[in-house]
């Protein structure tokens, strides 16, 4: 009887509710994609080029942001009338070198997502129909030293899903 209660107590204490999947299913058809691998695989240049072709909007989520060429290209896009808004991880408040201050000083709205252990996204949604994502942090080290990957996918349905996620994170982020 005592052993039975002990086992029941262990089961109750260690029971973990089943994980509920929040996967979004999406069929990509005729969705052009580019794939890059680093170090020195052209990912940073591809991002700068994608930003340079933006016409309407660029929404950014990034964990780390120290790439001067990417930061400069976002500023250039904003200056030509493209709406640019950035959400960064809370670590960017205290990092010694970060694009957050540079972007904010150039008039780009920057927000800090501090509601998670880390906001580890590396995403750009461009013009509502293009997604830039992968493990590639927007940093010099990602381009020159790290083993990273980057995908640029042209698909409005995929961009819509990423944009909805971006908006959810923006709602709980604080202005930098």
mmCIF file of C-alpha atoms in Angstrom:
data_model
loop_
_atom_site.group_PDB
_atom_site.id
_atom_site.type_symbol
_atom_site.label_atom_id
_atom_site.label_comp_id
_atom_site.label_asym_id
_atom_site.label_seq_id
_atom_site.Cartn_x
_atom_site.Cartn_y
_atom_site.Cartn_z
ATOM 1 C CA UNK A 1 0.000 0.000 0.000
ATOM 2 C CA UNK A 2 2.779 2.443 0.929
ATOM 3 C CA UNK A 3 4.744 1.478 -2.208
ATOM 4 C CA UNK A 4 1.614 1.967 -4.320
ATOM 5 C CA UNK A 5 1.073 5.496 -2.939
ATOM 6 C CA UNK A 6 4.768 6.285 -3.471
ATOM 7 C CA UNK A 7 4.617 5.203 -7.130
ATOM 8 C CA UNK A 8 1.383 7.155 -7.642
ATOM 9 C CA UNK A 9 3.022 10.260 -6.131
ATOM 10 C CA UNK A 10 6.007 9.920 -8.445
ATOM 11 C CA UNK A 11 3.741 9.568 -11.471
ATOM 12 C CA UNK A 12 1.670 12.608 -10.512
ATOM 13 C CA UNK A 13 4.697 14.753 -9.826
ATOM 14 C CA UNK A 14 6.577 13.811 -12.999
ATOM 15 C CA UNK A 15 3.640 13.696 -15.409
ATOM 16 C CA UNK A 16 4.137 16.156 -18.224
ATOM 17 C CA UNK A 17 1.081 17.085 -20.287
ATOM 18 C CA UNK A 18 1.300 16.120 -23.940
ATOM 19 C CA UNK A 19 2.817 18.749 -26.211
ATOM 20 C CA UNK A 20 0.319 20.417 -28.465
ATOM 21 C CA UNK A 21 1.700 21.004 -31.938
ATOM 22 C CA UNK A 22 1.389 24.506 -33.310
ATOM 23 C CA UNK A 23 2.795 23.651 -36.703
ATOM 24 C CA UNK A 24 1.461 25.538 -39.668
ATOM 25 C CA UNK A 25 1.083 23.514 -42.806
ATOM 26 C CA UNK A 26 1.873 25.269 -46.025
ATOM 27 C CA UNK A 27 2.380 23.928 -49.516
ATOM 28 C CA UNK A 28 5.040 25.906 -51.345
ATOM 29 C CA UNK A 29 4.506 25.843 -55.087
ATOM 30 C CA UNK A 30 6.680 27.749 -57.503
ATOM 31 C CA UNK A 31 8.464 29.423 -54.595
ATOM 32 C CA UNK A 32 11.923 30.501 -55.713
ATOM 33 C CA UNK A 33 14.524 29.980 -52.992
ATOM 34 C CA UNK A 34 18.192 30.712 -52.528
ATOM 35 C CA UNK A 35 20.368 28.770 -50.088
ATOM 36 C CA UNK A 36 23.663 29.998 -48.665
ATOM 37 C CA UNK A 37 26.200 28.454 -46.306
ATOM 38 C CA UNK A 38 28.923 30.234 -44.398
ATOM 39 C CA UNK A 39 31.621 31.026 -43.591
ATOM 40 C CA UNK A 40 32.208 33.230 -46.597
ATOM 41 C CA UNK A 41 29.372 31.752 -48.610
ATOM 42 C CA UNK A 42 27.767 35.000 -49.699
ATOM 43 C CA UNK A 43 24.933 35.090 -47.155
ATOM 44 C CA UNK A 44 25.650 38.630 -45.974
ATOM 45 C CA UNK A 45 25.799 39.918 -49.546
ATOM 46 C CA UNK A 46 22.543 38.110 -50.346
ATOM 47 C CA UNK A 47 20.831 39.804 -47.390
ATOM 48 C CA UNK A 48 22.168 43.221 -48.399
ATOM 49 C CA UNK A 49 20.941 42.610 -51.971
ATOM 50 C CA UNK A 50 17.478 41.520 -50.773
ATOM 51 C CA UNK A 51 17.223 44.648 -48.608
ATOM 52 C CA UNK A 52 18.383 46.733 -51.560
ATOM 53 C CA UNK A 53 15.511 45.407 -53.681
ATOM 54 C CA UNK A 54 12.816 46.068 -51.049
ATOM 55 C CA UNK A 55 10.107 48.464 -52.173
ATOM 56 C CA UNK A 56 7.633 48.696 -49.283
ATOM 57 C CA UNK A 57 8.649 47.098 -45.998
ATOM 58 C CA UNK A 58 11.268 45.147 -44.066
ATOM 59 C CA UNK A 59 10.420 43.601 -40.707
ATOM 60 C CA UNK A 60 13.409 42.197 -38.839
ATOM 61 C CA UNK A 61 13.745 39.811 -35.887
ATOM 62 C CA UNK A 62 17.281 39.123 -34.765
ATOM 63 C CA UNK A 63 19.124 37.609 -31.855
ATOM 64 C CA UNK A 64 22.456 39.298 -32.491
ATOM 65 C CA UNK A 65 23.009 42.257 -34.789
ATOM 66 C CA UNK A 66 26.524 43.517 -35.412
ATOM 67 C CA UNK A 67 26.799 43.453 -39.203
ATOM 68 C CA UNK A 68 27.643 46.954 -40.407
ATOM 69 C CA UNK A 69 26.776 46.200 -44.069
ATOM 70 C CA UNK A 70 23.321 44.853 -43.129
ATOM 71 C CA UNK A 71 22.656 47.761 -40.747
ATOM 72 C CA UNK A 72 23.718 50.282 -43.384
ATOM 73 C CA UNK A 73 21.525 48.661 -46.028
ATOM 74 C CA UNK A 74 18.510 48.862 -43.672
ATOM 75 C CA UNK A 75 19.198 52.576 -43.143
ATOM 76 C CA UNK A 76 19.526 53.078 -46.904
ATOM 77 C CA UNK A 77 16.190 51.299 -47.428
ATOM 78 C CA UNK A 78 14.501 53.517 -44.841
ATOM 79 C CA UNK A 79 15.925 56.608 -46.529
ATOM 80 C CA UNK A 80 14.381 55.587 -49.852
ATOM 81 C CA UNK A 81 10.961 55.256 -48.192
ATOM 82 C CA UNK A 82 10.859 51.570 -47.222
ATOM 83 C CA UNK A 83 9.251 50.962 -43.819
ATOM 84 C CA UNK A 84 11.872 49.255 -41.620
ATOM 85 C CA UNK A 85 11.106 47.970 -38.106
ATOM 86 C CA UNK A 86 13.446 45.818 -36.014
ATOM 87 C CA UNK A 87 12.926 43.519 -33.015
ATOM 88 C CA UNK A 88 16.061 42.356 -31.192
ATOM 89 C CA UNK A 89 16.872 40.087 -28.276
ATOM 90 C CA UNK A 90 17.337 41.662 -24.839
ATOM 91 C CA UNK A 91 21.077 40.892 -25.011
ATOM 92 C CA UNK A 92 21.395 43.767 -27.463
ATOM 93 C CA UNK A 93 20.759 46.222 -24.616
ATOM 94 C CA UNK A 94 24.106 45.392 -23.044
ATOM 95 C CA UNK A 95 26.240 44.168 -25.941
ATOM 96 C CA UNK A 96 29.307 46.290 -26.517
ATOM 97 C CA UNK A 97 28.857 46.409 -30.290
ATOM 98 C CA UNK A 98 25.310 46.261 -31.615
ATOM 99 C CA UNK A 99 23.353 47.646 -34.503
ATOM 100 C CA UNK A 100 20.470 48.577 -32.184
ATOM 101 C CA UNK A 101 21.819 51.990 -31.242
ATOM 102 C CA UNK A 102 22.972 52.752 -34.781
ATOM 103 C CA UNK A 103 19.568 51.866 -36.265
ATOM 104 C CA UNK A 104 17.647 53.795 -33.598
ATOM 105 C CA UNK A 105 19.865 56.850 -34.073
ATOM 106 C CA UNK A 106 19.121 56.679 -37.808
ATOM 107 C CA UNK A 107 15.369 56.836 -37.101
ATOM 108 C CA UNK A 108 14.514 53.147 -37.483
ATOM 109 C CA UNK A 109 12.143 51.855 -34.796
ATOM 110 C CA UNK A 110 13.941 49.233 -32.691
ATOM 111 C CA UNK A 111 12.209 47.060 -30.118
ATOM 112 C CA UNK A 112 13.582 44.633 -27.535
ATOM 113 C CA UNK A 113 11.880 41.281 -27.031
ATOM 114 C CA UNK A 114 12.636 40.386 -23.420
ATOM 115 C CA UNK A 115 9.762 37.979 -22.785
ATOM 116 C CA UNK A 116 11.786 34.850 -23.597
ATOM 117 C CA UNK A 117 14.980 33.268 -22.300
ATOM 118 C CA UNK A 118 16.387 34.385 -25.650
ATOM 119 C CA UNK A 119 14.657 35.773 -28.721
ATOM 120 C CA UNK A 120 16.698 33.610 -31.073
ATOM 121 C CA UNK A 121 14.992 34.484 -34.354
ATOM 122 C CA UNK A 122 16.959 35.423 -37.441
ATOM 123 C CA UNK A 123 14.250 36.597 -39.799
ATOM 124 C CA UNK A 124 13.400 39.329 -42.266
ATOM 125 C CA UNK A 125 10.041 39.650 -43.978
ATOM 126 C CA UNK A 126 10.458 41.799 -47.061
ATOM 127 C CA UNK A 127 7.563 43.378 -48.982
ATOM 128 C CA UNK A 128 5.120 40.814 -47.597
ATOM 129 C CA UNK A 129 6.265 38.123 -50.024
ATOM 130 C CA UNK A 130 9.856 37.244 -49.177
ATOM 131 C CA UNK A 131 11.335 35.554 -46.094
ATOM 132 C CA UNK A 132 14.989 35.622 -45.117
ATOM 133 C CA UNK A 133 15.693 33.054 -42.385
ATOM 134 C CA UNK A 134 18.083 30.386 -41.157
ATOM 135 C CA UNK A 135 20.735 30.044 -38.494
ATOM 136 C CA UNK A 136 22.646 33.030 -39.908
ATOM 137 C CA UNK A 137 22.918 35.760 -37.259
ATOM 138 C CA UNK A 138 23.227 39.252 -38.660
ATOM 139 C CA UNK A 139 26.849 39.473 -37.536
ATOM 140 C CA UNK A 140 30.334 39.730 -38.990
ATOM 141 C CA UNK A 141 31.247 36.405 -37.334
ATOM 142 C CA UNK A 142 28.339 34.639 -39.064
ATOM 143 C CA UNK A 143 29.741 35.667 -42.441
ATOM 144 C CA UNK A 144 33.441 35.204 -41.732
ATOM 145 C CA UNK A 145 33.869 32.504 -39.064
ATOM 146 C CA UNK A 146 30.742 30.506 -38.218
ATOM 147 C CA UNK A 147 29.110 27.540 -39.916
ATOM 148 C CA UNK A 148 25.691 29.013 -40.707
ATOM 149 C CA UNK A 149 22.895 28.663 -43.234
ATOM 150 C CA UNK A 150 20.539 31.137 -44.859
ATOM 151 C CA UNK A 151 17.383 30.688 -46.890
ATOM 152 C CA UNK A 152 15.689 33.378 -48.943
ATOM 153 C CA UNK A 153 12.252 32.194 -50.009
ATOM 154 C CA UNK A 154 9.853 34.150 -52.200
ATOM 155 C CA UNK A 155 6.343 33.109 -51.126
ATOM 156 C CA UNK A 156 3.511 35.357 -49.895
ATOM 157 C CA UNK A 157 1.880 32.578 -47.844
ATOM 158 C CA UNK A 158 5.083 31.834 -45.967
ATOM 159 C CA UNK A 159 5.747 35.553 -45.504
ATOM 160 C CA UNK A 160 2.266 35.973 -44.036
ATOM 161 C CA UNK A 161 2.949 33.291 -41.391
ATOM 162 C CA UNK A 162 6.268 34.876 -40.468
ATOM 163 C CA UNK A 163 4.645 38.321 -40.354
ATOM 164 C CA UNK A 164 1.951 37.093 -37.966
ATOM 165 C CA UNK A 165 4.691 35.730 -35.700
ATOM 166 C CA UNK A 166 6.596 39.025 -35.979
ATOM 167 C CA UNK A 167 3.476 40.947 -34.921
ATOM 168 C CA UNK A 168 2.963 38.637 -31.928
ATOM 169 C CA UNK A 169 6.493 39.382 -30.758
ATOM 170 C CA UNK A 170 6.152 43.093 -31.427
ATOM 171 C CA UNK A 171 3.092 43.224 -29.137
ATOM 172 C CA UNK A 172 5.156 42.263 -26.075
ATOM 173 C CA UNK A 173 8.397 44.013 -27.026
ATOM 174 C CA UNK A 174 9.586 47.305 -25.573
ATOM 175 C CA UNK A 175 10.920 50.302 -27.433
ATOM 176 C CA UNK A 176 14.734 50.516 -27.381
#
